[in-house]
Coordinates of C-alpha atoms in Angstrom, one line a residue:
X1 CA 90.6 84.3 111.5
X2 CA 88.6 87.3 110.6
X3 CA 86.7 87.7 107.3
X4 CA 85.4 91.1 106.2
X5 CA 82.6 91.2 103.5
X6 CA 82.1 94.7 102.3
X7 CA 78.8 94.2 100.7
X8 CA 75.9 95.5 102.8
X9 CA 74.2 92.2 102.3
X10 CA 76.9 90.2 104.1
X11 CA 78.1 90.3 107.7
X12 CA 81.3 91.7 109.0
X13 CA 82.9 89.5 111.6
X14 CA 85.1 91.0 114.4
X15 CA 88.9 91.3 113.8
X16 CA 91.8 92.0 115.9
X17 CA 92.3 95.7 116.9
X18 CA 95.6 97.5 116.9
X19 CA 96.0 96.9 120.7
X20 CA 95.0 93.2 120.8
X21 CA 97.7 90.6 120.8
X22 CA 97.4 88.1 117.9
X23 CA 97.2 84.4 118.6
X24 CA 100.8 83.1 118.3
X25 CA 99.6 79.5 117.6
X26 CA 97.5 80.4 114.6
X27 CA 98.1 82.9 111.8
X28 CA 95.6 85.8 111.9
X29 CA 93.9 86.2 108.5
X30 CA 92.2 89.4 107.3
X31 CA 90.2 89.4 104.1
X32 CA 88.8 92.4 102.3
X33 CA 87.9 93.4 98.7
X34 CA 89.5 96.3 97.0
X35 CA 86.8 98.9 97.5
X36 CA 87.0 101.3 100.4
X37 CA 84.3 100.2 102.9
X38 CA 81.6 102.5 104.2
X39 CA 82.1 102.0 107.9
X40 CA 79.3 104.1 109.3
X41 CA 76.7 106.5 108.1
X42 CA 77.0 108.4 111.4
X43 CA 79.9 110.8 111.4
X44 CA 82.0 110.3 114.6
X45 CA 83.0 113.2 116.7
X46 CA 86.7 113.9 117.3
X47 CA 87.8 112.6 120.7
X48 CA 91.0 114.5 120.7
X49 CA 92.1 118.0 119.7
X50 CA 95.3 116.6 118.2
X51 CA 97.2 113.3 118.0
X52 CA 100.7 112.2 117.1
X53 CA 101.3 108.8 115.6
X54 CA 104.3 106.7 114.5
X55 CA 104.7 104.0 111.9
X56 CA 107.8 101.8 111.5
X57 CA 110.1 101.0 108.6
X58 CA 109.5 97.8 106.8
X59 CA 111.5 95.2 104.9
X60 CA 109.6 93.9 101.9
X61 CA 110.1 90.8 99.8
X62 CA 112.5 89.1 102.3
X63 CA 114.3 87.5 99.4
X64 CA 111.9 85.0 97.7
X65 CA 108.7 86.7 98.9
X66 CA 108.4 89.4 96.2
X67 CA 105.2 91.4 96.8
X68 CA 103.8 88.9 99.3
X69 CA 106.1 88.9 102.4
X70 CA 107.3 91.8 104.6
X71 CA 108.1 92.7 108.2
X72 CA 108.3 95.7 110.4
X73 CA 111.6 97.1 111.9
X74 CA 111.8 98.7 115.3
X75 CA 113.3 102.2 115.9
X76 CA 113.0 103.7 112.5
X77 CA 110.0 105.3 110.9
X78 CA 107.8 108.4 110.3
X79 CA 105.7 110.5 112.6
X80 CA 102.4 112.3 111.8
X81 CA 100.8 115.0 113.9
X82 CA 97.1 115.7 113.1
X83 CA 94.8 118.3 114.6
X84 CA 91.3 119.6 114.1
X85 CA 91.8 122.9 112.3
X86 CA 88.9 125.4 112.0
X87 CA 90.7 127.2 109.2
X88 CA 90.5 124.1 107.0
X89 CA 87.2 123.6 105.1
X90 CA 85.0 120.9 106.7
X91 CA 85.7 117.5 105.4
X92 CA 89.0 118.4 103.9
X93 CA 92.7 117.9 104.8
X94 CA 95.6 120.3 104.7
X95 CA 99.3 119.5 105.0
X96 CA 100.8 122.3 107.1
X97 CA 104.4 121.1 107.4
X98 CA 106.8 118.4 106.2
X99 CA 110.2 118.0 107.9
X100 CA 113.1 115.6 107.1
X101 CA 112.9 116.1 103.3
X102 CA 112.3 118.9 100.8
X103 CA 111.2 116.5 98.0
X104 CA 107.5 115.9 99.0
X105 CA 104.5 117.9 97.9
X106 CA 102.2 119.5 100.4
X107 CA 99.3 118.8 98.1
X108 CA 97.5 116.1 100.0
X109 CA 96.4 114.4 96.8
X110 CA 100.0 114.0 95.8
X111 CA 101.4 113.0 99.2
X112 CA 101.5 109.5 100.7
X113 CA 100.3 110.6 104.1
X114 CA 97.7 112.9 102.5
X115 CA 96.2 110.2 100.3
X116 CA 95.9 107.7 103.2
X117 CA 94.5 110.3 105.6
X118 CA 91.8 111.3 103.0
X119 CA 90.9 107.6 102.4
X120 CA 90.5 107.1 106.1
X121 CA 88.4 110.2 106.4
X122 CA 86.1 108.9 103.7
X123 CA 85.7 105.6 105.5
X124 CA 84.7 107.5 108.6
X125 CA 82.4 109.8 106.6
X126 CA 84.1 112.9 108.0
X127 CA 82.3 116.0 106.7
X128 CA 81.9 118.5 109.6
X129 CA 85.6 119.3 110.6
X130 CA 88.7 120.1 108.7
X131 CA 92.1 118.6 109.6
X132 CA 95.7 119.8 109.4
X133 CA 98.5 117.3 109.1
X134 CA 102.2 117.6 109.8
X135 CA 104.6 114.9 108.5
X136 CA 108.0 114.2 110.0
X137 CA 110.1 111.9 107.7
X138 CA 112.4 109.7 109.6
X139 CA 113.0 107.5 106.6
X140 CA 114.8 108.6 103.4
X141 CA 113.0 108.4 100.1
X142 CA 113.8 105.5 97.8
X143 CA 115.7 103.6 100.6
X144 CA 114.0 100.3 100.4
X145 CA 112.7 100.6 103.9
X146 CA 109.1 101.4 103.1
X147 CA 109.3 105.1 103.3
X148 CA 105.9 105.8 101.5
X149 CA 104.2 103.1 103.5
X150 CA 105.4 104.5 106.9
X151 CA 103.9 107.9 106.0
X152 CA 100.6 106.3 104.9
X153 CA 100.4 104.1 107.9
X154 CA 101.1 106.8 110.4
X155 CA 98.5 109.1 108.7
X156 CA 95.7 106.4 108.6
X157 CA 96.3 105.6 112.2
X158 CA 96.3 109.3 113.2
X159 CA 92.9 109.9 111.6
X160 CA 91.4 106.8 113.1
X161 CA 92.7 107.6 116.6
X162 CA 91.5 111.2 116.4
X163 CA 87.9 110.0 115.9
X164 CA 87.9 107.3 118.5
X165 CA 89.4 104.3 116.8
X166 CA 86.3 103.3 114.8
X167 CA 88.2 101.4 112.1
X168 CA 89.8 98.0 112.3
X169 CA 93.2 96.9 111.1
X170 CA 91.9 95.7 107.7
X171 CA 90.4 99.1 107.0
X172 CA 93.6 100.9 107.7
X173 CA 95.5 98.6 105.4
X174 CA 93.0 99.4 102.6
X175 CA 93.5 103.1 103.3
X176 CA 97.2 102.7 103.1
X177 CA 96.9 100.7 99.9
X178 CA 95.1 103.7 98.3
X179 CA 98.3 105.6 98.9
X180 CA 100.7 102.9 97.8
X181 CA 98.7 102.3 94.6
X182 CA 99.2 105.9 93.5
X183 CA 102.8 106.2 94.6
X184 CA 104.6 102.9 94.0
X185 CA 102.1 100.3 92.9
X186 CA 99.4 98.1 94.4
X187 CA 101.5 96.0 96.8
X188 CA 100.9 95.5 100.5
X189 CA 104.2 94.0 101.6
X190 CA 105.2 97.3 103.1
X191 CA 101.9 98.9 104.2
X192 CA 100.5 95.7 105.9
X193 CA 103.5 95.2 108.2
X194 CA 103.8 98.9 108.8
X195 CA 100.3 98.9 110.2
X196 CA 100.1 95.4 111.7
X197 CA 103.7 94.9 112.9
X198 CA 105.7 91.7 112.8
X199 CA 105.8 89.5 109.7
X200 CA 102.9 89.6 107.3
X201 CA 102.1 87.4 104.3
X202 CA 99.8 88.6 101.6
X203 CA 98.0 85.5 100.6
X204 CA 95.9 87.1 98.0
X205 CA 95.3 90.6 96.4
X206 CA 91.9 89.8 94.9
X207 CA 90.4 89.7 97.4
X208 CA 93.0 91.1 99.7
X209 CA 93.9 88.5 102.3
X210 CA 96.6 89.1 104.9
X211 CA 98.1 86.6 107.3
X212 CA 100.1 87.6 110.4
X213 CA 103.1 85.3 111.0
X214 CA 104.2 85.2 114.7
X215 CA 107.9 85.0 115.3
X216 CA 108.4 83.4 118.7
X217 CA 108.6 86.1 121.4
X218 CA 111.3 84.2 123.3
X219 CA 113.7 84.2 120.3
X220 CA 116.0 87.1 119.3
X221 CA 115.9 88.3 115.7
X222 CA 118.3 91.1 114.8
X223 CA 118.3 93.0 111.5
X224 CA 121.4 94.6 110.1
X225 CA 120.3 97.4 107.7
X226 CA 123.0 99.0 105.6
X227 CA 121.9 102.0 103.5
X228 CA 124.2 103.4 100.9
X229 CA 124.2 106.9 99.6
X230 CA 122.3 105.9 96.5
X231 CA 118.6 106.2 95.6
X232 CA 116.7 103.3 94.0
X233 CA 113.2 104.4 93.0
X234 CA 110.7 101.7 93.3
X235 CA 109.2 102.2 89.9
X236 CA 112.7 102.0 88.3
X237 CA 113.6 98.8 90.2
X238 CA 110.3 97.2 89.3
X239 CA 110.8 97.9 85.6
X240 CA 114.0 95.8 85.8
X241 CA 112.1 92.6 86.6
X242 CA 111.3 89.9 84.1
X243 CA 107.8 89.6 82.7
X244 CA 108.0 85.8 82.8
X245 CA 110.0 83.3 84.7
X246 CA 111.0 79.7 84.0
X247 CA 109.3 76.8 85.7
X248 CA 112.5 75.7 87.5
X249 CA 113.0 79.2 89.1
X250 CA 109.3 79.4 89.9
X251 CA 109.5 76.1 91.8
X252 CA 112.7 77.1 93.5
X253 CA 111.4 80.4 94.7
X254 CA 108.2 78.9 95.9
X255 CA 110.1 76.3 98.0
X256 CA 112.3 79.0 99.5
X257 CA 109.3 81.2 100.4
X258 CA 107.7 78.2 102.1
X259 CA 110.9 77.5 104.0
X260 CA 111.1 81.2 105.0
X261 CA 107.5 81.2 106.4
X262 CA 108.1 78.0 108.3
X263 CA 111.4 79.3 109.7
X264 CA 109.6 82.5 110.9
X265 CA 107.0 80.5 112.7
X266 CA 109.6 78.2 114.2
X267 CA 112.0 81.0 115.2
X268 CA 114.7 79.2 113.1
X269 CA 117.2 81.9 112.2
X270 CA 119.5 79.5 110.2
X271 CA 116.5 78.5 108.0
X272 CA 115.3 82.0 107.8
X273 CA 118.6 83.4 106.7
X274 CA 119.2 80.6 104.2
X275 CA 115.8 81.2 102.5
X276 CA 116.3 85.0 102.7
X277 CA 119.5 84.6 100.6
X278 CA 118.1 82.3 98.0
X279 CA 116.0 84.4 95.6
X280 CA 116.6 83.5 91.9
X281 CA 114.1 85.8 90.3
X282 CA 114.1 89.3 91.6
X283 CA 117.5 89.8 93.4
X284 CA 119.6 88.8 90.3
X285 CA 117.9 91.5 88.3
X286 CA 118.1 94.2 90.9
X287 CA 121.5 93.6 92.5
X288 CA 123.5 94.7 89.5
X289 CA 121.7 98.1 89.6
X290 CA 123.0 98.8 93.1
X291 CA 126.7 99.3 93.0
X292 CA 128.6 96.9 95.2
X293 CA 125.5 94.9 96.3
X294 CA 126.8 91.5 95.4
X295 CA 130.0 92.1 97.3
X296 CA 128.0 93.4 100.3
X297 CA 126.0 90.2 100.5
X298 CA 129.2 88.1 100.3
X299 CA 130.8 90.2 103.1
X300 CA 127.7 89.8 105.3
X301 CA 127.7 86.0 105.0
X302 CA 131.5 85.8 105.6
X303 CA 131.1 87.9 108.7
X304 CA 128.6 85.5 110.2
X305 CA 125.2 86.7 109.1
X306 CA 122.6 83.9 108.6
X307 CA 121.4 85.5 105.4
X308 CA 121.4 88.7 103.4
X309 CA 119.3 90.2 100.6
X310 CA 118.0 93.5 99.2
X311 CA 115.4 95.2 101.4
X312 CA 112.4 95.9 99.2
X313 CA 113.5 97.6 96.0
X314 CA 116.8 98.6 97.5
X315 CA 119.4 100.0 97.8
X316 CA 119.4 99.1 101.5
X317 CA 120.9 95.6 102.2
X318 CA 119.4 93.6 105.0
X319 CA 121.1 90.8 106.9
X320 CA 119.8 88.7 109.9
X321 CA 121.8 87.8 113.0
X322 CA 121.1 86.6 116.5
X323 CA 122.8 89.3 118.6
X324 CA 123.4 93.0 118.5
X325 CA 127.2 92.6 118.9
X326 CA 127.3 90.3 115.9
X327 CA 125.1 92.8 114.1
X328 CA 127.5 95.6 114.7
X329 CA 130.4 93.6 113.3
X330 CA 128.4 92.4 110.3
X331 CA 127.2 96.0 109.6
X332 CA 130.8 97.3 109.6
X333 CA 131.8 94.6 107.1
X334 CA 128.8 95.4 104.8
X335 CA 129.4 99.1 104.9
X336 CA 133.1 98.6 104.0
X337 CA 132.0 96.4 101.1
X338 CA 129.7 99.1 99.8
X339 CA 132.7 101.4 99.6
X340 CA 135.2 98.9 98.4
X341 CA 133.0 97.3 95.7
X342 CA 130.6 100.2 94.8
X343 CA 132.4 103.4 95.9
X344 CA 129.3 104.2 98.0
X345 CA 129.3 105.6 101.5
X346 CA 126.9 103.6 103.7
X347 CA 125.3 103.8 107.1
X348 CA 124.8 100.6 109.1
X349 CA 122.0 100.2 111.7
X350 CA 121.2 97.3 114.0
X351 CA 117.5 96.9 114.8
X352 CA 115.0 94.5 116.1
X353 CA 111.6 93.3 114.9
X354 CA 108.8 95.7 115.5
X355 CA 105.9 93.6 116.8
X356 CA 103.4 96.4 117.2
X357 CA 103.1 98.4 114.0
X358 CA 101.7 101.9 113.6
X359 CA 100.5 103.4 116.9
X360 CA 99.4 106.4 118.8
X361 CA 102.3 108.1 120.6
X362 CA 100.7 111.3 121.9
X363 CA 97.3 113.1 122.2
X364 CA 95.6 116.2 123.5
X365 CA 92.1 115.6 124.7
X366 CA 89.2 117.9 123.8

């Protein structure tokens, strides 16, 4: 367990770095308050001329875990390239290029990656050099796969690595939350797993407290992700949610969320899938807004998936299985159902759990 007190009068105890394996027998806990911490009064020197980072896609909510459960998915995500740029004013950030989409602003104050990068620079007290950032979008916008979080996570990690990895995981999550708060709302169920990898539970938002849930390494967990040609903006999908819920649904969802966490820690795919499919609060409001979703869930279960639900705010549907072969079959049935029930073309992908999170993938030394 690691607790971070951001007041200068209280100590900061060590936490797990990006490259350290978390204890599989005990959930790792990170606690921070909302304010961006002042990490050091001494400005660090860049240790690289340029870096390249990657952050994975994420599945938020996982059924009954609305805004407090999420996990990272391997093989999908965004890349950020960052370099020291003498043409950029010292202490400032410029976005030089964005590929993979034409919908994002190059104004760093209105861009997920830019906001997170600037927040990280502030933590590091960067004043003497200017930076230039290039974003490569591997995730479509409004897909339910944590597109904004992947950009923010990759950017925060890139800045941290460029200056010698002075920040800890908790600091990077806070920087990413600065971005998420301005883009899609103050929720960490995408940004935390995008940075930390694996499954993450947000135990509290005030103060922010994160718990890493270790799925057994010897067990196989396969995600089937089926993305239809349909955009479901997070803000629109959040607006569809009820302001209040009845006690019976509250109790039900709490029990399912508890069962899901227990199943993750045990590596119990049957229990995980059952809990994943059992949300009575959020999914019933969002599914009707995604053409064909109810039929897609039924098709996934009939094809042998342990469970199926909406990934994040949607429209991507996520199912869990125990083998890639089964995943391919389930994905085909789900894509067919999207067309049959919702008249939407869909792409099916079979992916594994990303246990690493955002990381450095390339660098040029000074």
